[in-house]
Every structure is written in C-alpha cells, then in structure tokens.
mmCIF file of C-alpha atoms in Angstrom:
data_model
loop_
_atom_site.group_PDB
_atom_site.id
_atom_site.type_symbol
_atom_site.label_atom_id
_atom_site.label_comp_id
_atom_site.label_asym_id
_atom_site.label_seq_id
_atom_site.Cartn_x
_atom_site.Cartn_y
_atom_site.Cartn_z
ATOM 1 C CA MET A 12 59.682 37.710 59.041
ATOM 2 C CA ARG A 13 60.742 41.240 58.113
ATOM 3 C CA GLY A 14 58.630 42.655 60.914
ATOM 4 C CA GLU A 15 56.085 44.098 58.493
ATOM 5 C CA GLU A 16 54.235 40.777 58.713
ATOM 6 C CA LEU A 17 54.497 38.403 61.661
ATOM 7 C CA ARG A 18 53.907 34.658 61.399
ATOM 8 C CA LYS A 19 54.016 32.262 64.326
ATOM 9 C CA PHE A 20 54.674 28.572 64.862
ATOM 10 C CA ASP A 21 54.752 26.508 68.051
ATOM 11 C CA THR A 22 57.767 24.270 68.668
ATOM 12 C CA GLU A 23 55.501 21.882 70.582
ATOM 13 C CA GLU A 24 53.884 20.904 67.272
ATOM 14 C CA PHE A 25 57.170 19.394 66.066
ATOM 15 C CA GLY A 26 59.723 16.846 67.164
ATOM 16 C CA ASN A 27 63.263 17.496 68.380
ATOM 17 C CA SER A 28 64.412 19.077 65.101
ATOM 18 C CA ILE A 29 62.849 21.914 63.077
ATOM 19 C CA SER A 30 64.315 22.926 59.724
ATOM 20 C CA ILE A 31 63.686 26.408 58.291
ATOM 21 C CA GLY A 32 64.416 27.418 54.697
ATOM 22 C CA ARG A 33 63.155 27.782 51.126
ATOM 23 C CA SER A 34 62.892 24.050 50.495
ATOM 24 C CA SER A 35 59.419 22.518 50.551
ATOM 25 C CA SER A 36 60.916 19.691 52.634
ATOM 26 C CA CYS A 37 61.530 22.069 55.561
ATOM 27 C CA GLU A 38 59.118 21.993 58.487
ATOM 28 C CA VAL A 39 58.924 25.787 58.218
ATOM 29 C CA CYS A 40 58.924 26.476 54.482
ATOM 30 C CA LEU A 41 59.713 30.047 53.395
ATOM 31 C CA LYS A 42 59.263 29.407 49.686
ATOM 32 C CA GLY A 43 57.742 32.532 48.167
ATOM 33 C CA SER A 44 58.624 34.639 51.219
ATOM 34 C CA ALA A 45 62.420 34.535 51.162
ATOM 35 C CA GLU A 46 64.997 35.892 48.743
ATOM 36 C CA ASN A 47 67.527 33.681 46.969
ATOM 37 C CA ASN A 48 70.244 34.374 49.555
ATOM 38 C CA VAL A 49 68.174 32.350 52.024
ATOM 39 C CA SER A 50 69.316 28.752 51.609
ATOM 40 C CA ARG A 51 67.026 25.803 50.981
ATOM 41 C CA GLU A 52 67.812 24.713 54.541
ATOM 42 C CA HIS A 53 69.038 27.828 56.351
ATOM 43 C CA ILE A 54 68.367 27.140 60.032
ATOM 44 C CA VAL A 55 67.890 24.010 62.105
ATOM 45 C CA LEU A 56 66.487 24.201 65.638
ATOM 46 C CA LYS A 57 67.530 21.195 67.732
ATOM 47 C CA LYS A 58 66.146 20.134 71.094
ATOM 48 C CA THR A 59 68.428 18.245 73.506
ATOM 49 C CA MET A 60 67.541 17.511 77.129
ATOM 50 C CA GLY A 61 64.743 20.059 77.003
ATOM 51 C CA ASN A 62 66.950 22.882 75.665
ATOM 52 C CA TRP A 63 66.852 24.320 72.140
ATOM 53 C CA THR A 64 69.895 25.216 70.044
ATOM 54 C CA LEU A 65 69.994 27.137 66.757
ATOM 55 C CA VAL A 66 72.361 25.808 64.099
ATOM 56 C CA SER A 67 73.171 27.977 61.069
ATOM 57 C CA LYS A 68 73.223 26.071 57.766
ATOM 58 C CA GLY A 69 72.823 28.926 55.263
ATOM 59 C CA HIS A 70 75.598 30.380 53.166
ATOM 60 C CA SER A 71 74.620 33.969 54.069
ATOM 61 C CA GLY A 72 74.704 33.211 57.792
ATOM 62 C CA VAL A 73 72.595 33.960 60.864
ATOM 63 C CA TYR A 74 73.094 36.981 63.134
ATOM 64 C CA LYS A 75 72.187 37.804 66.723
ATOM 65 C CA ASN A 76 72.689 41.376 67.901
ATOM 66 C CA ALA A 77 74.578 42.013 64.643
ATOM 67 C CA GLU A 78 77.090 39.246 65.463
ATOM 68 C CA LYS A 79 77.348 36.158 63.242
ATOM 69 C CA VAL A 80 76.554 32.869 65.002
ATOM 70 C CA SER A 81 77.036 29.259 63.928
ATOM 71 C CA SER A 82 75.541 27.271 66.819
ATOM 72 C CA VAL A 83 74.051 28.961 69.854
ATOM 73 C CA PRO A 84 71.577 28.124 72.660
ATOM 74 C CA ILE A 85 68.321 30.018 72.290
ATOM 75 C CA GLU A 86 66.247 31.751 74.973
ATOM 76 C CA ASP A 87 62.990 33.658 75.119
ATOM 77 C CA GLY A 88 63.475 37.128 73.679
ATOM 78 C CA ASP A 89 66.249 36.197 71.242
ATOM 79 C CA VAL A 90 66.067 37.749 67.755
ATOM 80 C CA PHE A 91 68.018 36.203 64.881
ATOM 81 C CA ARG A 92 68.437 37.796 61.448
ATOM 82 C CA PHE A 93 69.017 35.793 58.262
ATOM 83 C CA SER A 94 69.091 37.859 55.092
ATOM 84 C CA GLN A 95 66.208 40.323 55.519
ATOM 85 C CA LEU A 96 64.104 37.876 57.562
ATOM 86 C CA PHE A 97 63.978 37.558 61.330
ATOM 87 C CA LEU A 98 63.327 34.687 63.738
ATOM 88 C CA CYS A 99 61.974 35.729 67.138
ATOM 89 C CA ILE A 100 61.987 33.325 70.087
ATOM 90 C CA GLY A 101 59.130 33.403 72.580
ATOM 91 C CA SER A 102 55.454 34.288 72.441
ATOM 92 C CA LYS A 103 56.064 37.932 73.401
ATOM 93 C CA CYS A 104 59.167 38.478 71.255
ATOM 94 C CA GLY A 105 58.919 40.685 68.173
ATOM 95 C CA PRO A 106 59.958 43.972 66.601
ATOM 96 C CA SER A 107 60.343 47.099 68.679
ATOM 97 C CA PRO A 108 57.685 49.838 68.536
ATOM 98 C CA TYR A 109 59.953 51.855 66.237
ATOM 99 C CA ASP A 110 60.857 52.011 62.546
ATOM 100 C CA VAL A 111 63.431 53.846 60.463
ATOM 101 C CA THR A 112 61.914 55.858 57.595
ATOM 102 C CA TRP A 113 63.403 57.975 54.820
ATOM 103 C CA ASP A 114 62.249 60.074 51.878
ATOM 104 C CA ALA A 115 65.241 59.493 49.598
ATOM 105 C CA ASP A 116 64.836 57.311 46.525
ATOM 106 C CA THR A 117 66.585 53.976 47.004
ATOM 107 C CA GLU A 118 67.510 51.205 44.571
ATOM 108 C CA ASP A 119 64.939 48.801 46.030
ATOM 109 C CA GLY A 120 62.192 51.411 46.433
ATOM 110 C CA ASN A 121 61.768 50.854 50.172
ATOM 111 C CA ARG A 122 61.221 53.808 52.501
ATOM 112 C CA ARG A 123 60.728 52.055 55.834
ATOM 113 C CA ALA A 124 62.423 49.328 57.904
ATOM 114 C CA VAL A 125 61.671 47.773 61.267
ATOM 115 C CA LEU A 126 63.922 48.257 64.289
ATOM 116 C CA TRP A 127 64.485 45.229 66.520
ATOM 117 C CA PRO A 128 65.423 44.986 70.209
ATOM 118 C CA GLY A 129 69.200 45.031 70.563
ATOM 119 C CA THR A 130 71.685 46.106 67.883
ATOM 120 C CA ASN A 131 70.527 46.992 64.352
ATOM 121 C CA THR A 132 73.163 47.724 61.713
ATOM 122 C CA ILE A 133 72.184 50.259 59.048
ATOM 123 C CA GLY A 134 73.803 50.743 55.639
ATOM 124 C CA ALA A 135 73.593 50.114 51.901
ATOM 125 C CA SER A 136 74.494 46.400 52.030
ATOM 126 C CA HIS A 137 71.839 43.681 51.984
ATOM 127 C CA ASP A 138 73.618 42.276 55.028
ATOM 128 C CA ASN A 139 72.166 44.896 57.402
ATOM 129 C CA TYR A 140 69.183 44.946 59.711
ATOM 130 C CA VAL A 141 68.170 48.226 58.040
ATOM 131 C CA MET A 142 69.113 48.519 54.352
ATOM 132 C CA VAL A 143 69.182 52.037 52.856
ATOM 133 C CA ARG A 144 70.568 51.744 49.329
ATOM 134 C CA THR A 145 71.705 55.178 48.189
ATOM 135 C CA GLN A 146 75.059 56.172 46.708
ATOM 136 C CA ASP A 147 76.234 58.198 49.720
ATOM 137 C CA VAL A 148 75.366 55.629 52.426
ATOM 138 C CA SER A 149 78.263 53.293 53.267
ATOM 139 C CA ARG A 150 77.800 49.523 53.042
ATOM 140 C CA PHE A 151 77.899 49.323 56.850
ATOM 141 C CA HIS A 152 77.303 52.868 58.041
ATOM 142 C CA GLY A 153 76.116 52.765 61.633
ATOM 143 C CA ARG A 154 74.305 50.989 64.438
ATOM 144 C CA ILE A 155 70.975 51.798 66.042
ATOM 145 C CA ILE A 156 70.847 50.187 69.473
ATOM 146 C CA LEU A 157 67.610 49.654 71.411
ATOM 147 C CA GLU A 158 68.411 48.978 75.043
ATOM 148 C CA PRO A 159 66.068 46.914 77.287
ATOM 149 C CA ASN A 160 65.313 50.083 79.301
ATOM 150 C CA GLY A 161 63.890 51.740 76.171
ATOM 151 C CA ILE A 162 66.813 54.096 75.437
ATOM 152 C CA ILE A 163 67.861 54.313 71.772
ATOM 153 C CA TYR A 164 71.422 55.061 70.650
ATOM 154 C CA PHE A 165 73.093 55.692 67.301
ATOM 155 C CA GLU A 166 76.774 55.138 66.613
ATOM 156 C CA ASN A 167 79.072 55.088 63.577
ATOM 157 C CA ILE A 168 80.543 51.745 62.603
ATOM 158 C CA TYR A 169 83.503 53.493 60.980
ATOM 159 C CA HIS A 170 84.625 56.885 62.225
ATOM 160 C CA SER A 171 85.625 57.891 58.693
ATOM 161 C CA VAL A 172 81.993 57.989 57.503
ATOM 162 C CA PHE A 173 79.893 61.102 58.074
ATOM 163 C CA SER A 174 76.830 60.907 60.300
ATOM 164 C CA ALA A 175 74.876 63.524 62.211
ATOM 165 C CA VAL A 176 71.943 63.504 64.648
ATOM 166 C CA ASN A 177 69.652 66.525 64.408
ATOM 167 C CA GLY A 178 72.417 68.391 62.579
ATOM 168 C CA ASN A 179 75.156 67.563 65.120
ATOM 169 C CA GLN A 180 77.984 65.444 63.746
ATOM 170 C CA VAL A 181 78.488 62.068 65.427
ATOM 171 C CA GLY A 182 82.020 61.334 66.577
ATOM 172 C CA LYS A 183 83.501 58.299 68.274
ATOM 173 C CA GLU A 184 80.889 58.135 71.052
ATOM 174 C CA ARG A 185 77.376 56.854 70.534
ATOM 175 C CA VAL A 186 74.573 59.395 70.736
ATOM 176 C CA GLU A 187 71.135 59.004 72.313
ATOM 177 C CA VAL A 188 68.250 59.507 69.897
ATOM 178 C CA GLN A 189 64.503 59.926 70.356
ATOM 179 C CA PRO A 190 61.485 59.109 68.162
ATOM 180 C CA GLY A 191 61.211 61.922 65.621
ATOM 181 C CA ASP A 192 64.963 62.596 65.543
ATOM 182 C CA SER A 193 66.807 62.949 62.245
ATOM 183 C CA ILE A 194 69.931 60.897 61.470
ATOM 184 C CA LEU A 195 72.043 61.954 58.508
ATOM 185 C CA LEU A 196 73.958 59.158 56.773
ATOM 186 C CA GLY A 197 76.234 60.936 54.339
ATOM 187 C CA GLU A 198 73.631 63.054 52.579
ATOM 188 C CA THR A 199 70.708 60.668 53.159
ATOM 189 C CA GLU A 200 68.387 61.624 56.013
ATOM 190 C CA VAL A 201 66.514 58.961 57.976
ATOM 191 C CA PHE A 202 64.125 59.290 60.904
ATOM 192 C CA ILE A 203 63.210 57.282 63.989
ATOM 193 C CA THR A 204 59.417 56.893 63.901
ATOM 194 C CA LYS A 205 56.592 54.966 65.522
ATOM 195 C CA GLY A 206 56.154 51.651 63.743
ATOM 196 C CA ILE A 207 53.239 49.920 62.037
ATOM 197 C CA ARG A 208 52.651 46.318 63.053
ATOM 198 C CA VAL A 209 50.460 43.651 61.412
ATOM 199 C CA SER A 210 50.040 40.157 62.876
ATOM 200 C CA GLN A 211 48.637 37.378 60.673
ATOM 201 C CA ASP A 212 48.469 34.140 62.617
ATOM 202 C CA ALA A 213 46.315 32.640 59.852
ATOM 203 C CA ALA A 214 49.264 32.882 57.463
ATOM 204 C CA VAL A 215 51.107 30.274 59.524
ATOM 205 C CA ARG A 216 49.305 27.521 57.656
ATOM 206 C CA SER A 217 51.049 28.520 54.440
ATOM 207 C CA ILE A 218 54.607 28.322 55.805
ATOM 208 C CA VAL A 219 54.498 25.674 58.534
ATOM 209 C CA LYS A 220 54.356 22.051 57.517
ATOM 210 C CA LYS A 221 53.209 20.045 60.526
ATOM 211 C CA PRO A 222 54.772 16.607 60.956
ATOM 212 C CA PRO A 223 52.399 13.753 59.991
ATOM 213 C CA SER A 224 50.583 11.982 62.797
ATOM 214 C CA ARG A 225 51.250 8.348 63.626
ATOM 215 C CA ALA A 226 47.935 7.369 62.052
ATOM 216 C CA GLU A 227 48.850 9.216 58.833
ATOM 217 C CA LEU A 228 52.257 7.533 58.701
ATOM 218 C CA MET A 229 50.684 4.106 59.204
ATOM 219 C CA ALA A 230 48.085 4.782 56.516
ATOM 220 C CA LYS A 231 50.852 5.574 54.015
ATOM 221 C CA SER A 232 52.954 2.455 54.695
ATOM 222 C CA PRO A 233 52.911 -0.425 52.120
ATOM 223 C CA LEU A 234 51.898 -2.931 54.816
ATOM 224 C CA ALA A 235 48.930 -0.786 55.836
ATOM 225 C CA LYS A 236 47.822 -0.495 52.213
ATOM 226 C CA LEU A 237 48.037 -4.291 51.807
ATOM 227 C CA VAL A 238 46.006 -4.897 54.987
ATOM 228 C CA ILE A 239 43.339 -2.449 53.808
ATOM 229 C CA ALA A 240 43.172 -4.134 50.374
ATOM 230 C CA VAL A 241 42.783 -7.616 51.954
ATOM 231 C CA PHE A 242 40.091 -6.295 54.288
ATOM 232 C CA ILE A 243 38.134 -4.797 51.376
ATOM 233 C CA ILE A 244 38.361 -8.083 49.441
ATOM 234 C CA LEU A 245 37.101 -10.050 52.455
ATOM 235 C CA VAL A 246 34.172 -7.679 52.953
ATOM 236 C CA LEU A 247 33.234 -7.873 49.277
ATOM 237 C CA THR A 248 33.488 -11.681 49.342
ATOM 238 C CA LEU A 249 31.208 -11.904 52.390
ATOM 239 C CA LEU A 250 28.690 -9.557 50.793
ATOM 240 C CA PHE A 251 28.742 -11.591 47.561
ATOM 241 C CA ASN A 252 28.179 -14.870 49.439
ATOM 242 C CA PHE A 253 25.391 -13.285 51.496
ATOM 243 C CA PHE A 254 23.474 -12.022 48.479
ATOM 244 C CA ALA A 255 24.096 -15.306 46.625
ATOM 245 C CA THR A 256 22.556 -17.250 49.517
ATOM 246 C CA ILE A 257 19.540 -14.901 49.607
ATOM 247 C CA TYR A 258 19.099 -15.315 45.856
ATOM 248 C CA GLN A 259 19.168 -19.139 46.099
ATOM 249 C CA ILE A 260 16.584 -19.084 48.923
ATOM 250 C CA LEU A 261 14.277 -16.890 46.854
ATOM 251 C CA LEU A 262 14.589 -19.252 43.854
ATOM 252 C CA GLY A 263 14.114 -22.369 45.977
#
C-alpha cells in the first residue's frame, strides 16, 4: 500500500493470473483503499513457465524506479508504484527505514511520506512517490535515491528549480544526504527521518479474494444442485416408506 500500512498476499494461493484494482471482481480488491485514479483493473500479474510478469492496465500507469512500465518481468525486491499505492514483490520487500516529513501546510494535509528502495520522485503532483502540495514546490521537483548500499542522494529533476541541502544550493550534481538533513524545495523545507512501520497481515482478508476451491465450484454448478435435489427426494421417499411400513406393522 502506501507504506503506512502493509498488506500481504501469497501468489501460491491463486492461479496463473492475478488481477489487482478497485473492482470487486479482482482477486486483490482495493475498493475502499484506492483513490479514483486507480482503475477498476489496474494491474494483472501473469505466470508463464514459472515466471511472473506485471502488465499495466490502468489509465494512470505503473512505475518502477520512477520509470513508467507497460509489461515487465518481476523479481524479488521489485517495487511498483500506481497512484499513491505500492506493490512490493517478495516476502522481505517493503519500504525503506526512512520517511520524508515536513511542517508546512499542504493541500491534502499530509506531513509525512514513505521512502522506497530505489528512486523516489518528490513534488506537488499526485504522480510522485512523495507528494508535497505547496505553491512553491514544482510538480516534479527532485529525486531522492536510496541505493542498495544504504547511501541516500538528492537531485533536482529540473536545474531551473531551486533546491538546497542543509542550506547549500543543489546544482547539476546529486548530493548525498543523511537522516536528519534538511532539503529545501523552493521555500518548503522537508526532512529525511526515521520511519514508522505498521504491518497488518490480518487485513489481507479484506482485500484478497481467494479463488474458489474445486468443491465450491462443483457445489455451485446447476448439475450439482440437481443431483443434490434428487438425492434429498430419494432419502425422503425411503424414510416415508420406512415409517409407513412400521405404521402398518403396528396396526396389523
């Protein structure tokens, strides 16, 4: 999800195709958790010859490392963003230990956002990993990059926008940042901080619709219902004949 709440599902519980979206017909239903720019069917995971592929179906797209993807093989550790939700691949995959926080009043009222491994765009647009909606922050202002070795960098997306790290203006080269450092986006100050993580495996039941078992499918078929009805009639007939025979013996 956004990283503030983590929900898990196991691909082994499904077949060779898993749909994800706002529609109640999706195997992973995000109704009530996703905004309207998440499509009814936004992502489809397909398994072919033991390998999984992500296919983007949503109008607002799917991003990996801040790059838009349409169809891409998936591996453990991959993080995909769609709108302000995130899909992490692998049991150990998830948000980084760090957040971005700010004190400025924003249009949506948020003051914290999760940082993910890899590239995180930051700006005023909804189409960012970190959305900071103030008047002086550009739509796509910068990138915060978390390398696998733990080093964090900040860089401007456009050199014409003003950014500074700990009071030092950022130029064309990316700048290393540390937890506790201040990044100035225009006149809006944000900070790299230690994150807060909450895992709720129990919540999976509310978003994951498991495929019906073979027994459940058979029970719902018209033929199965007919067989059950005939069986009940036969049992009732036998019981009626049995009690009728007992009654005649008692009278005789």
